[in-house]
Every structure is written in C-alpha cells, then in structure tokens.
PDB file of C-alpha atoms and ligand atoms in Angstrom:
ATOM      1  CA  MET A 128     -55.155  12.736  65.140  1.00 49.00           C
ATOM      2  CA  ASN A 129     -52.286  11.404  63.159  1.00 60.00           C
ATOM      3  CA  LYS A 130     -49.352  13.683  62.510  1.00 84.00           C
ATOM      4  CA  MET A 131     -46.882  11.266  60.969  1.00 92.00           C
ATOM      5  CA  LEU A 132     -45.331  12.535  57.755  1.00 96.00           C
ATOM      6  CA  ILE A 133     -45.116   9.871  55.048  1.00 97.00           C
ATOM      7  CA  LEU A 134     -42.898  10.324  51.989  1.00 98.00           C
ATOM      8  CA  VAL A 135     -44.496   8.499  49.058  1.00 98.00           C
ATOM      9  CA  VAL A 136     -41.937   7.549  46.400  1.00 98.00           C
ATOM     10  CA  GLU A 137     -43.702   6.156  43.341  1.00 96.00           C
ATOM     11  CA  ASP A 138     -43.449   7.011  39.646  1.00 96.00           C
ATOM     12  CA  ASP A 139     -46.826   5.472  38.735  1.00 95.00           C
ATOM     13  CA  LYS A 140     -49.261   8.337  39.179  1.00 96.00           C
ATOM     14  CA  SER A 141     -52.341   6.140  39.724  1.00 94.00           C
ATOM     15  CA  VAL A 142     -50.643   4.124  42.496  1.00 94.00           C
ATOM     16  CA  ARG A 143     -49.298   7.325  44.055  1.00 96.00           C
ATOM     17  CA  ASN A 144     -52.754   8.895  44.010  1.00 96.00           C
ATOM     18  CA  LEU A 145     -54.273   5.814  45.619  1.00 94.00           C
ATOM     19  CA  ILE A 146     -51.696   5.911  48.422  1.00 96.00           C
ATOM     20  CA  VAL A 147     -52.005   9.659  48.955  1.00 97.00           C
ATOM     21  CA  THR A 148     -55.811   9.520  49.029  1.00 96.00           C
ATOM     22  CA  THR A 149     -55.643   6.749  51.624  1.00 95.00           C
ATOM     23  CA  LEU A 150     -53.137   8.667  53.744  1.00 96.00           C
ATOM     24  CA  LYS A 151     -55.295  11.789  53.599  1.00 95.00           C
ATOM     25  CA  ALA A 152     -58.376   9.820  54.668  1.00 94.00           C
ATOM     26  CA  HIS A 153     -56.443   8.572  57.719  1.00 94.00           C
ATOM     27  CA  ASN A 154     -55.073  11.993  58.668  1.00 93.00           C
ATOM     28  CA  TYR A 155     -51.483  11.294  57.781  1.00 95.00           C
ATOM     29  CA  ARG A 156     -49.384  14.099  56.374  1.00 96.00           C
ATOM     30  CA  TYR A 157     -47.550  13.249  53.177  1.00 97.00           C
ATOM     31  CA  ALA A 158     -45.021  14.356  50.599  1.00 97.00           C
ATOM     32  CA  GLU A 159     -44.667  12.910  47.094  1.00 97.00           C
ATOM     33  CA  ALA A 160     -41.658  12.037  44.973  1.00 98.00           C
ATOM     34  CA  PRO A 161     -41.869  10.470  41.493  1.00 97.00           C
ATOM     35  CA  THR A 162     -38.116   9.755  41.135  1.00 97.00           C
ATOM     36  CA  GLY A 163     -35.215   8.492  43.215  1.00 97.00           C
ATOM     37  CA  GLU A 164     -33.390  11.786  43.051  1.00 97.00           C
ATOM     38  CA  GLU A 165     -36.488  13.665  44.218  1.00 97.00           C
ATOM     39  CA  ALA A 166     -36.947  11.053  47.000  1.00 97.00           C
ATOM     40  CA  ILE A 167     -33.433  11.589  48.364  1.00 97.00           C
ATOM     41  CA  MET A 168     -33.856  15.385  48.279  1.00 97.00           C
ATOM     42  CA  GLN A 169     -37.210  15.253  50.045  1.00 96.00           C
ATOM     43  CA  ALA A 170     -35.997  12.706  52.606  1.00 96.00           C
ATOM     44  CA  ALA A 171     -33.251  15.182  53.528  1.00 95.00           C
ATOM     45  CA  SER A 172     -35.378  18.334  53.502  1.00 96.00           C
ATOM     46  CA  HIS A 173     -38.673  17.043  54.983  1.00 94.00           C
ATOM     47  CA  ASN A 174     -37.331  14.553  57.510  1.00 93.00           C
ATOM     48  CA  PRO A 175     -40.306  12.168  57.057  1.00 96.00           C
ATOM     49  CA  ASP A 176     -41.399   9.667  59.738  1.00 95.00           C
ATOM     50  CA  VAL A 177     -41.780   6.847  57.209  1.00 96.00           C
ATOM     51  CA  ILE A 178     -40.772   6.390  53.555  1.00 98.00           C
ATOM     52  CA  LEU A 179     -42.919   4.285  51.213  1.00 97.00           C
ATOM     53  CA  LEU A 180     -40.553   3.377  48.396  1.00 97.00           C
ATOM     54  CA  ASP A 181     -41.414   1.855  45.034  1.00 95.00           C
ATOM     55  CA  LEU A 182     -38.423  -0.202  43.874  1.00 93.00           C
ATOM     56  CA  GLY A 183     -38.955   0.314  40.151  1.00 91.00           C
ATOM     57  CA  LEU A 184     -38.093   3.985  39.669  1.00 94.00           C
ATOM     58  CA  PRO A 185     -37.261   5.630  36.330  1.00 96.00           C
ATOM     59  CA  ASP A 186     -33.923   7.199  37.294  1.00 96.00           C
ATOM     60  CA  MET A 187     -32.288   4.754  39.757  1.00 95.00           C
ATOM     61  CA  GLU A 188     -32.708   1.481  41.634  1.00 92.00           C
ATOM     62  CA  GLY A 189     -34.750   1.671  44.813  1.00 92.00           C
ATOM     63  CA  VAL A 190     -31.846  -0.017  46.625  1.00 94.00           C
ATOM     64  CA  GLU A 191     -29.676   2.973  45.745  1.00 95.00           C
ATOM     65  CA  VAL A 192     -32.207   5.295  47.378  1.00 97.00           C
ATOM     66  CA  ILE A 193     -32.114   3.151  50.538  1.00 97.00           C
ATOM     67  CA  GLU A 194     -28.307   3.160  50.652  1.00 96.00           C
ATOM     68  CA  LYS A 195     -28.160   6.936  50.248  1.00 96.00           C
ATOM     69  CA  VAL A 196     -30.862   7.646  52.851  1.00 96.00           C
ATOM     70  CA  ARG A 197     -29.289   5.169  55.299  1.00 94.00           C
ATOM     71  CA  GLY A 198     -26.136   7.277  55.110  1.00 93.00           C
ATOM     72  CA  TRP A 199     -27.728   9.782  57.471  1.00 93.00           C
ATOM     73  CA  SER A 200     -31.113   8.446  58.609  1.00 93.00           C
ATOM     74  CA  ASN A 201     -32.752   5.466  60.317  1.00 90.00           C
ATOM     75  CA  VAL A 202     -36.217   6.457  59.077  1.00 94.00           C
ATOM     76  CA  PRO A 203     -38.387   3.345  58.580  1.00 95.00           C
ATOM     77  CA  ILE A 204     -38.539   2.434  54.883  1.00 96.00           C
ATOM     78  CA  ILE A 205     -41.374   0.271  53.555  1.00 96.00           C
ATOM     79  CA  VAL A 206     -40.555  -1.032  50.111  1.00 95.00           C
ATOM     80  CA  ILE A 207     -43.270  -1.497  47.492  1.00 93.00           C
ATOM     81  CA  SER A 208     -42.450  -4.011  44.793  1.00 88.00           C
ATOM     82  CA  ALA A 209     -44.094  -6.141  42.145  1.00 84.00           C
ATOM     83  CA  ARG A 210     -44.181  -9.892  42.658  1.00 73.00           C
ATOM     84  CA  SER A 211     -41.601 -10.367  39.912  1.00 75.00           C
ATOM     85  CA  GLU A 212     -39.101  -8.281  41.901  1.00 75.00           C
ATOM     86  CA  ASP A 213     -38.573 -10.741  44.782  1.00 80.00           C
ATOM     87  CA  ALA A 214     -34.778 -10.646  44.490  1.00 87.00           C
ATOM     88  CA  ASP A 215     -34.888  -6.827  44.520  1.00 88.00           C
ATOM     89  CA  LYS A 216     -37.094  -6.923  47.590  1.00 90.00           C
ATOM     90  CA  ILE A 217     -34.598  -9.098  49.454  1.00 92.00           C
ATOM     91  CA  ALA A 218     -31.721  -6.831  48.342  1.00 93.00           C
ATOM     92  CA  ALA A 219     -33.737  -3.846  49.596  1.00 94.00           C
ATOM     93  CA  LEU A 220     -34.270  -5.458  53.016  1.00 94.00           C
ATOM     94  CA  ASP A 221     -30.569  -6.281  53.230  1.00 92.00           C
ATOM     95  CA  ALA A 222     -29.750  -2.670  52.299  1.00 93.00           C
ATOM     96  CA  GLY A 223     -31.756  -1.463  55.291  1.00 92.00           C
ATOM     97  CA  ALA A 224     -35.443  -1.420  54.351  1.00 94.00           C
ATOM     98  CA  ASP A 225     -37.733  -2.330  57.259  1.00 93.00           C
ATOM     99  CA  ASP A 226     -40.710  -3.923  55.599  1.00 93.00           C
ATOM    100  CA  TYR A 227     -42.308  -4.503  52.231  1.00 92.00           C
ATOM    101  CA  LEU A 228     -45.631  -4.521  50.426  1.00 92.00           C
ATOM    102  CA  THR A 229     -46.155  -6.568  47.295  1.00 90.00           C
ATOM    103  CA  LYS A 230     -48.110  -5.038  44.418  1.00 89.00           C
ATOM    104  CA  PRO A 231     -51.031  -5.213  44.051  1.00 89.00           C
ATOM    105  CA  PHE A 232     -51.685  -4.390  47.718  1.00 91.00           C
ATOM    106  CA  SER A 233     -54.856  -3.334  49.492  1.00 92.00           C
ATOM    107  CA  VAL A 234     -55.174  -0.024  51.310  1.00 91.00           C
ATOM    108  CA  ASP A 235     -55.989  -2.011  54.475  1.00 93.00           C
ATOM    109  CA  GLU A 236     -52.656  -3.770  54.153  1.00 93.00           C
ATOM    110  CA  LEU A 237     -50.884  -0.445  53.699  1.00 94.00           C
ATOM    111  CA  MET A 238     -52.568   1.035  56.772  1.00 94.00           C
ATOM    112  CA  ALA A 239     -51.742  -2.059  58.833  1.00 93.00           C
ATOM    113  CA  ARG A 240     -48.039  -1.699  57.925  1.00 92.00           C
ATOM    114  CA  LEU A 241     -48.049   1.970  58.863  1.00 93.00           C
ATOM    115  CA  ARG A 242     -49.698   1.249  62.204  1.00 91.00           C
ATOM    116  CA  ALA A 243     -47.158  -1.499  62.894  1.00 89.00           C
ATOM    117  CA  THR A 244     -44.335   0.910  62.069  1.00 89.00           C
ATOM    118  CA  GLN A 245     -45.877   3.523  64.345  1.00 87.00           C
ATOM    119  CA  ARG A 246     -46.059   0.998  67.221  1.00 85.00           C
ATOM    120  CA  ARG A 247     -42.413   0.169  66.716  1.00 83.00           C
ATOM    121  CA  LEU A 248     -41.386   3.843  66.643  1.00 82.00           C
ATOM    122  CA  THR A 249     -43.366   4.511  69.817  1.00 80.00           C
ATOM    123  CA  TYR A 250     -41.722   1.515  71.475  1.00 76.00           C
ATOM    124  CA  MET A 251     -38.245   2.696  70.436  1.00 73.00           C
ATOM    125  CA  ASN A 252     -38.903   6.190  71.784  1.00 72.00           C
ATOM    126  CA  MET A 253     -40.613   5.210  75.035  1.00 69.00           C
ATOM    127  CA  SER A 254     -38.592   2.197  76.065  1.00 62.00           C
ATOM    128  CA  PRO A 255     -37.011   3.307  79.373  1.00 57.00           C
ATOM    129  CA  SER A 256     -33.846   1.221  79.159  1.00 57.00           C
ATOM    130  CA  PRO A 257     -33.744  -0.532  75.831  1.00 56.00           C
ATOM    131  CA  ASP A 258     -30.328  -1.971  76.590  1.00 68.00           C
ATOM    132  CA  ALA A 259     -31.193  -3.794  79.789  1.00 85.00           C
ATOM    133  CA  SER A 260     -34.317  -5.639  78.808  1.00 88.00           C
ATOM    134  CA  PHE A 261     -36.867  -6.165  76.091  1.00 91.00           C
ATOM    135  CA  VAL A 262     -40.600  -6.553  76.648  1.00 92.00           C
ATOM    136  CA  ASN A 263     -43.143  -7.479  73.978  1.00 93.00           C
ATOM    137  CA  GLY A 264     -46.532  -8.687  75.191  1.00 93.00           C
ATOM    138  CA  ALA A 265     -45.851 -11.563  77.590  1.00 95.00           C
ATOM    139  CA  LEU A 266     -42.343 -12.054  76.232  1.00 96.00           C
ATOM    140  CA  ARG A 267     -39.432 -10.636  78.197  1.00 95.00           C
ATOM    141  CA  ILE A 268     -35.709 -10.800  77.556  1.00 95.00           C
ATOM    142  CA  ASP A 269     -33.304  -9.852  80.311  1.00 94.00           C
ATOM    143  CA  TYR A 270     -30.081  -9.095  78.429  1.00 91.00           C
ATOM    144  CA  ALA A 271     -27.929  -8.763  81.528  1.00 87.00           C
ATOM    145  CA  ALA A 272     -28.961 -12.170  82.878  1.00 91.00           C
ATOM    146  CA  ASN A 273     -29.079 -13.797  79.426  1.00 92.00           C
ATOM    147  CA  THR A 274     -32.545 -15.129  80.105  1.00 95.00           C
ATOM    148  CA  ALA A 275     -35.934 -14.930  78.453  1.00 96.00           C
ATOM    149  CA  SER A 276     -39.413 -15.637  79.780  1.00 97.00           C
ATOM    150  CA  VAL A 277     -43.004 -15.759  78.626  1.00 96.00           C
ATOM    151  CA  GLY A 278     -45.683 -14.819  81.137  1.00 94.00           C
ATOM    152  CA  GLY A 279     -43.077 -14.933  83.909  1.00 94.00           C
ATOM    153  CA  GLU A 280     -42.035 -18.504  83.091  1.00 95.00           C
ATOM    154  CA  GLU A 281     -38.363 -18.759  82.243  1.00 96.00           C
ATOM    155  CA  LEU A 282     -37.642 -20.325  78.848  1.00 96.00           C
ATOM    156  CA  HIS A 283     -35.038 -23.021  78.432  1.00 96.00           C
ATOM    157  CA  LEU A 284     -33.366 -21.889  75.237  1.00 96.00           C
ATOM    158  CA  THR A 285     -30.238 -23.233  73.594  1.00 95.00           C
ATOM    159  CA  PRO A 286     -27.530 -20.598  72.973  1.00 94.00           C
ATOM    160  CA  ILE A 287     -28.485 -20.361  69.276  1.00 95.00           C
ATOM    161  CA  GLU A 288     -32.201 -20.070  70.040  1.00 96.00           C
ATOM    162  CA  TYR A 289     -31.422 -17.301  72.515  1.00 96.00           C
ATOM    163  CA  ARG A 290     -29.261 -15.422  70.008  1.00 95.00           C
ATOM    164  CA  LEU A 291     -31.970 -15.776  67.376  1.00 96.00           C
ATOM    165  CA  LEU A 292     -34.573 -14.448  69.768  1.00 97.00           C
ATOM    166  CA  CYS A 293     -32.352 -11.478  70.693  1.00 95.00           C
ATOM    167  CA  LEU A 294     -31.626 -10.691  67.040  1.00 95.00           C
ATOM    168  CA  LEU A 295     -35.343 -10.669  66.212  1.00 96.00           C
ATOM    169  CA  ALA A 296     -36.116  -8.598  69.317  1.00 94.00           C
ATOM    170  CA  GLN A 297     -33.418  -6.025  68.566  1.00 91.00           C
ATOM    171  CA  ASN A 298     -35.010  -5.604  65.145  1.00 92.00           C
ATOM    172  CA  VAL A 299     -38.610  -5.840  66.287  1.00 91.00           C
ATOM    173  CA  GLY A 300     -41.033  -4.892  63.519  1.00 91.00           C
ATOM    174  CA  LYS A 301     -38.421  -5.347  60.802  1.00 92.00           C
ATOM    175  CA  VAL A 302     -38.388  -8.156  58.278  1.00 94.00           C
ATOM    176  CA  LEU A 303     -34.990  -9.857  58.531  1.00 96.00           C
ATOM    177  CA  THR A 304     -33.864 -11.852  55.505  1.00 95.00           C
ATOM    178  CA  HIS A 305     -32.504 -15.408  55.765  1.00 95.00           C
ATOM    179  CA  THR A 306     -29.117 -14.107  54.628  1.00 93.00           C
ATOM    180  CA  PHE A 307     -29.046 -11.362  57.268  1.00 94.00           C
ATOM    181  CA  ILE A 308     -29.968 -13.763  60.065  1.00 96.00           C
ATOM    182  CA  THR A 309     -27.582 -16.554  59.109  1.00 95.00           C
ATOM    183  CA  GLN A 310     -24.752 -14.023  58.659  1.00 93.00           C
ATOM    184  CA  LYS A 311     -25.390 -12.689  62.164  1.00 92.00           C
ATOM    185  CA  ILE A 312     -25.744 -16.105  63.808  1.00 93.00           C
ATOM    186  CA  TRP A 313     -23.192 -18.219  61.931  1.00 91.00           C
ATOM    187  CA  GLY A 314     -21.139 -15.607  60.108  1.00 89.00           C
ATOM    188  CA  LYS A 315     -22.013 -17.174  56.757  1.00 85.00           C
ATOM    189  CA  SER A 316     -25.040 -17.909  54.643  1.00 82.00           C
ATOM    190  CA  MET A 317     -25.012 -21.186  52.734  1.00 85.00           C
ATOM    191  CA  GLU A 318     -28.091 -23.165  51.731  1.00 85.00           C
ATOM    192  CA  SER A 319     -27.371 -25.506  54.653  1.00 88.00           C
ATOM    193  CA  ASP A 320     -27.366 -22.554  57.102  1.00 89.00           C
ATOM    194  CA  ILE A 321     -30.781 -21.488  55.888  1.00 89.00           C
ATOM    195  CA  ALA A 322     -32.017 -25.066  56.364  1.00 91.00           C
ATOM    196  CA  SER A 323     -30.614 -25.045  59.931  1.00 93.00           C
ATOM    197  CA  LEU A 324     -32.243 -21.691  60.544  1.00 95.00           C
ATOM    198  CA  ARG A 325     -35.653 -23.214  59.749  1.00 94.00           C
ATOM    199  CA  VAL A 326     -35.040 -25.960  62.300  1.00 95.00           C
ATOM    200  CA  TYR A 327     -33.914 -23.548  65.035  1.00 95.00           C
ATOM    201  CA  MET A 328     -36.829 -21.251  64.289  1.00 95.00           C
ATOM    202  CA  ALA A 329     -39.247 -24.164  64.670  1.00 94.00           C
ATOM    203  CA  THR A 330     -37.817 -25.165  68.054  1.00 95.00           C
ATOM    204  CA  LEU A 331     -37.721 -21.535  69.228  1.00 96.00           C
ATOM    205  CA  ARG A 332     -41.360 -21.108  68.278  1.00 95.00           C
ATOM    206  CA  LYS A 333     -42.382 -24.215  70.179  1.00 94.00           C
ATOM    207  CA  LYS A 334     -40.919 -22.587  73.263  1.00 95.00           C
ATOM    208  CA  ILE A 335     -42.242 -19.052  72.941  1.00 95.00           C
ATOM    209  CA  GLU A 336     -45.510 -19.346  71.028  1.00 94.00           C
ATOM    210  CA  ARG A 337     -48.716 -20.517  72.651  1.00 88.00           C
ATOM    211  CA  ASP A 338     -49.749 -21.974  69.279  1.00 87.00           C
ATOM    212  CA  PRO A 339     -46.682 -22.633  67.080  1.00 80.00           C
ATOM    213  CA  GLY A 340     -49.062 -23.307  64.165  1.00 83.00           C
ATOM    214  CA  GLY A 341     -50.521 -19.795  64.495  1.00 87.00           C
ATOM    215  CA  PRO A 342     -47.526 -17.832  65.780  1.00 89.00           C
ATOM    216  CA  GLN A 343     -48.080 -14.527  67.535  1.00 93.00           C
ATOM    217  CA  TYR A 344     -44.520 -13.267  67.972  1.00 96.00           C
ATOM    218  CA  ILE A 345     -42.577 -14.489  64.952  1.00 96.00           C
ATOM    219  CA  GLN A 346     -43.965 -14.200  61.427  1.00 94.00           C
ATOM    220  CA  THR A 347     -42.640 -16.265  58.544  1.00 94.00           C
ATOM    221  CA  HIS A 348     -42.139 -14.447  55.239  1.00 93.00           C
ATOM    222  CA  VAL A 349     -41.950 -17.285  52.750  1.00 90.00           C
ATOM    223  CA  GLY A 350     -38.833 -17.075  50.585  1.00 90.00           C
ATOM    224  CA  VAL A 351     -37.720 -13.898  52.401  1.00 93.00           C
ATOM    225  CA  GLY A 352     -37.175 -14.343  56.143  1.00 95.00           C
ATOM    226  CA  TYR A 353     -38.733 -13.667  59.552  1.00 96.00           C
ATOM    227  CA  ARG A 354     -40.062 -10.794  61.601  1.00 95.00           C
ATOM    228  CA  MET A 355     -40.842 -10.343  65.281  1.00 96.00           C
ATOM    229  CA  VAL A 356     -44.149  -8.491  65.490  1.00 93.00           C
ATOM    230  CA  LYS A 357     -44.456  -5.640  68.006  1.00 89.00           C
ATOM    231  CA  LEU A 358     -47.591  -6.556  69.953  1.00 88.00           C
TER     232      LEU A 358
HETATM  233 CA1   CA B1026     -42.550   2.015  39.436  1.00 80.16          CA
END
C-alpha cells in the first residue's frame, strides 16, 4: 500500500489527468494544482511527499515555484518539461529540483522516478549515521577516514575523484548539473571545467563501476549533468 502524497502541478488538463489516473492506479494519494500560485499554496497546506512540477505554467515560471517552496521545504521536486525547455530544466535543477521528466514521457518512466525518489527518502530517513559513512549497494564511503571502497576493496582515488564521489553521494538520487558540480569542485564553471569534469568522471567510473560502459552507480544525463543512483 502506497501512502505517498504527490502534488501534481500541471496546467494542461489532459496531461494532469494522465498523471492522476496513473497515480490512482498505483495507490498514491495526490493533490492537483493548475497554476504556480495554487502549487505554492498546496505545497504549504498539504505538505506533499513529492511535487511533480510542469515548468510551463500560465501565471509564473516553474523555477519561481521551486525557489519559493525551497524557502521552507526540502520536498523532492520532479520537474516536467518539454524538450525545447532544456535551459529551463537546467535552471530548475540548479534552483533545487531533484529530477526531471521530458515530455512526452511514459507512465512507466513516471512510476520509475517516483520509486527512485521513494528509495532515496527511505534511505535518508533510515540511515543510522548519515554523517559518518555512506553505503549504496557495494559502494561504501567512510567520511571520517576519507576512504571509499567497493565490495570491501579500498579504492585508490585522487583527491578530486574522491570529492566528486562524495558530492554525488551526498546528493544521491538527485540530478546534479555540470555547473553545480564544477562550482562545488573548482569554485567556477567555465567550458574547460566541464571538459575536465568529463575526464574525472570517466576515471572515477573506471574505479567504481564493474562495467564503465554500462554504469550502475553514476548515470550520465547528456547536456545536463550526472546522478548517483540509489541502488
Ligand atoms: Ca504547461
């Protein structure tokens, strides 16, 4: 039985109905908002577990909704955007969205994102001492010792690889944009930093993934960034 409450923010009635019907079929609870203003009100009054947010709203930019909601809440926000809104999607992730779906999306895709979000929420709530160590499948980071291992085998990471791994782990389940990552690692985000990031990500993957060609831990989001998947 699924008791998560999902706030569906979407002005297009047919898309909203599709989402709501799917949620109902999977025993999620839901609330609906057709505008940004309504979304902010409902986010405050209903305290949803997840917000599905269309970026193209009639009364305000989706990014504005994210900024307002982030003022008081860390609720996971999954952005829904059209393919032509790639820049908006990246701005939304940088404003604090967790994930995104590109229209047109399948209901299977939507359900997979919700399950992934649920896994991450469970992990965040159950993790006994989130500050001391991080465990995801066979991957383990010991923050106190500054070491990481896979299947008990210690990894030999460079300082930048280790910081990258920690940044992804601390945001497990979230899509991190190139700009966000390079800002955190190098304090700036030039084209050359994004090129370096690709190189470091490739070497990090070789060390942590069993098959770097079919990565299990770190997903690439082409043109957007990277995400560590909660296994
Ligand atoms: Ca819309």
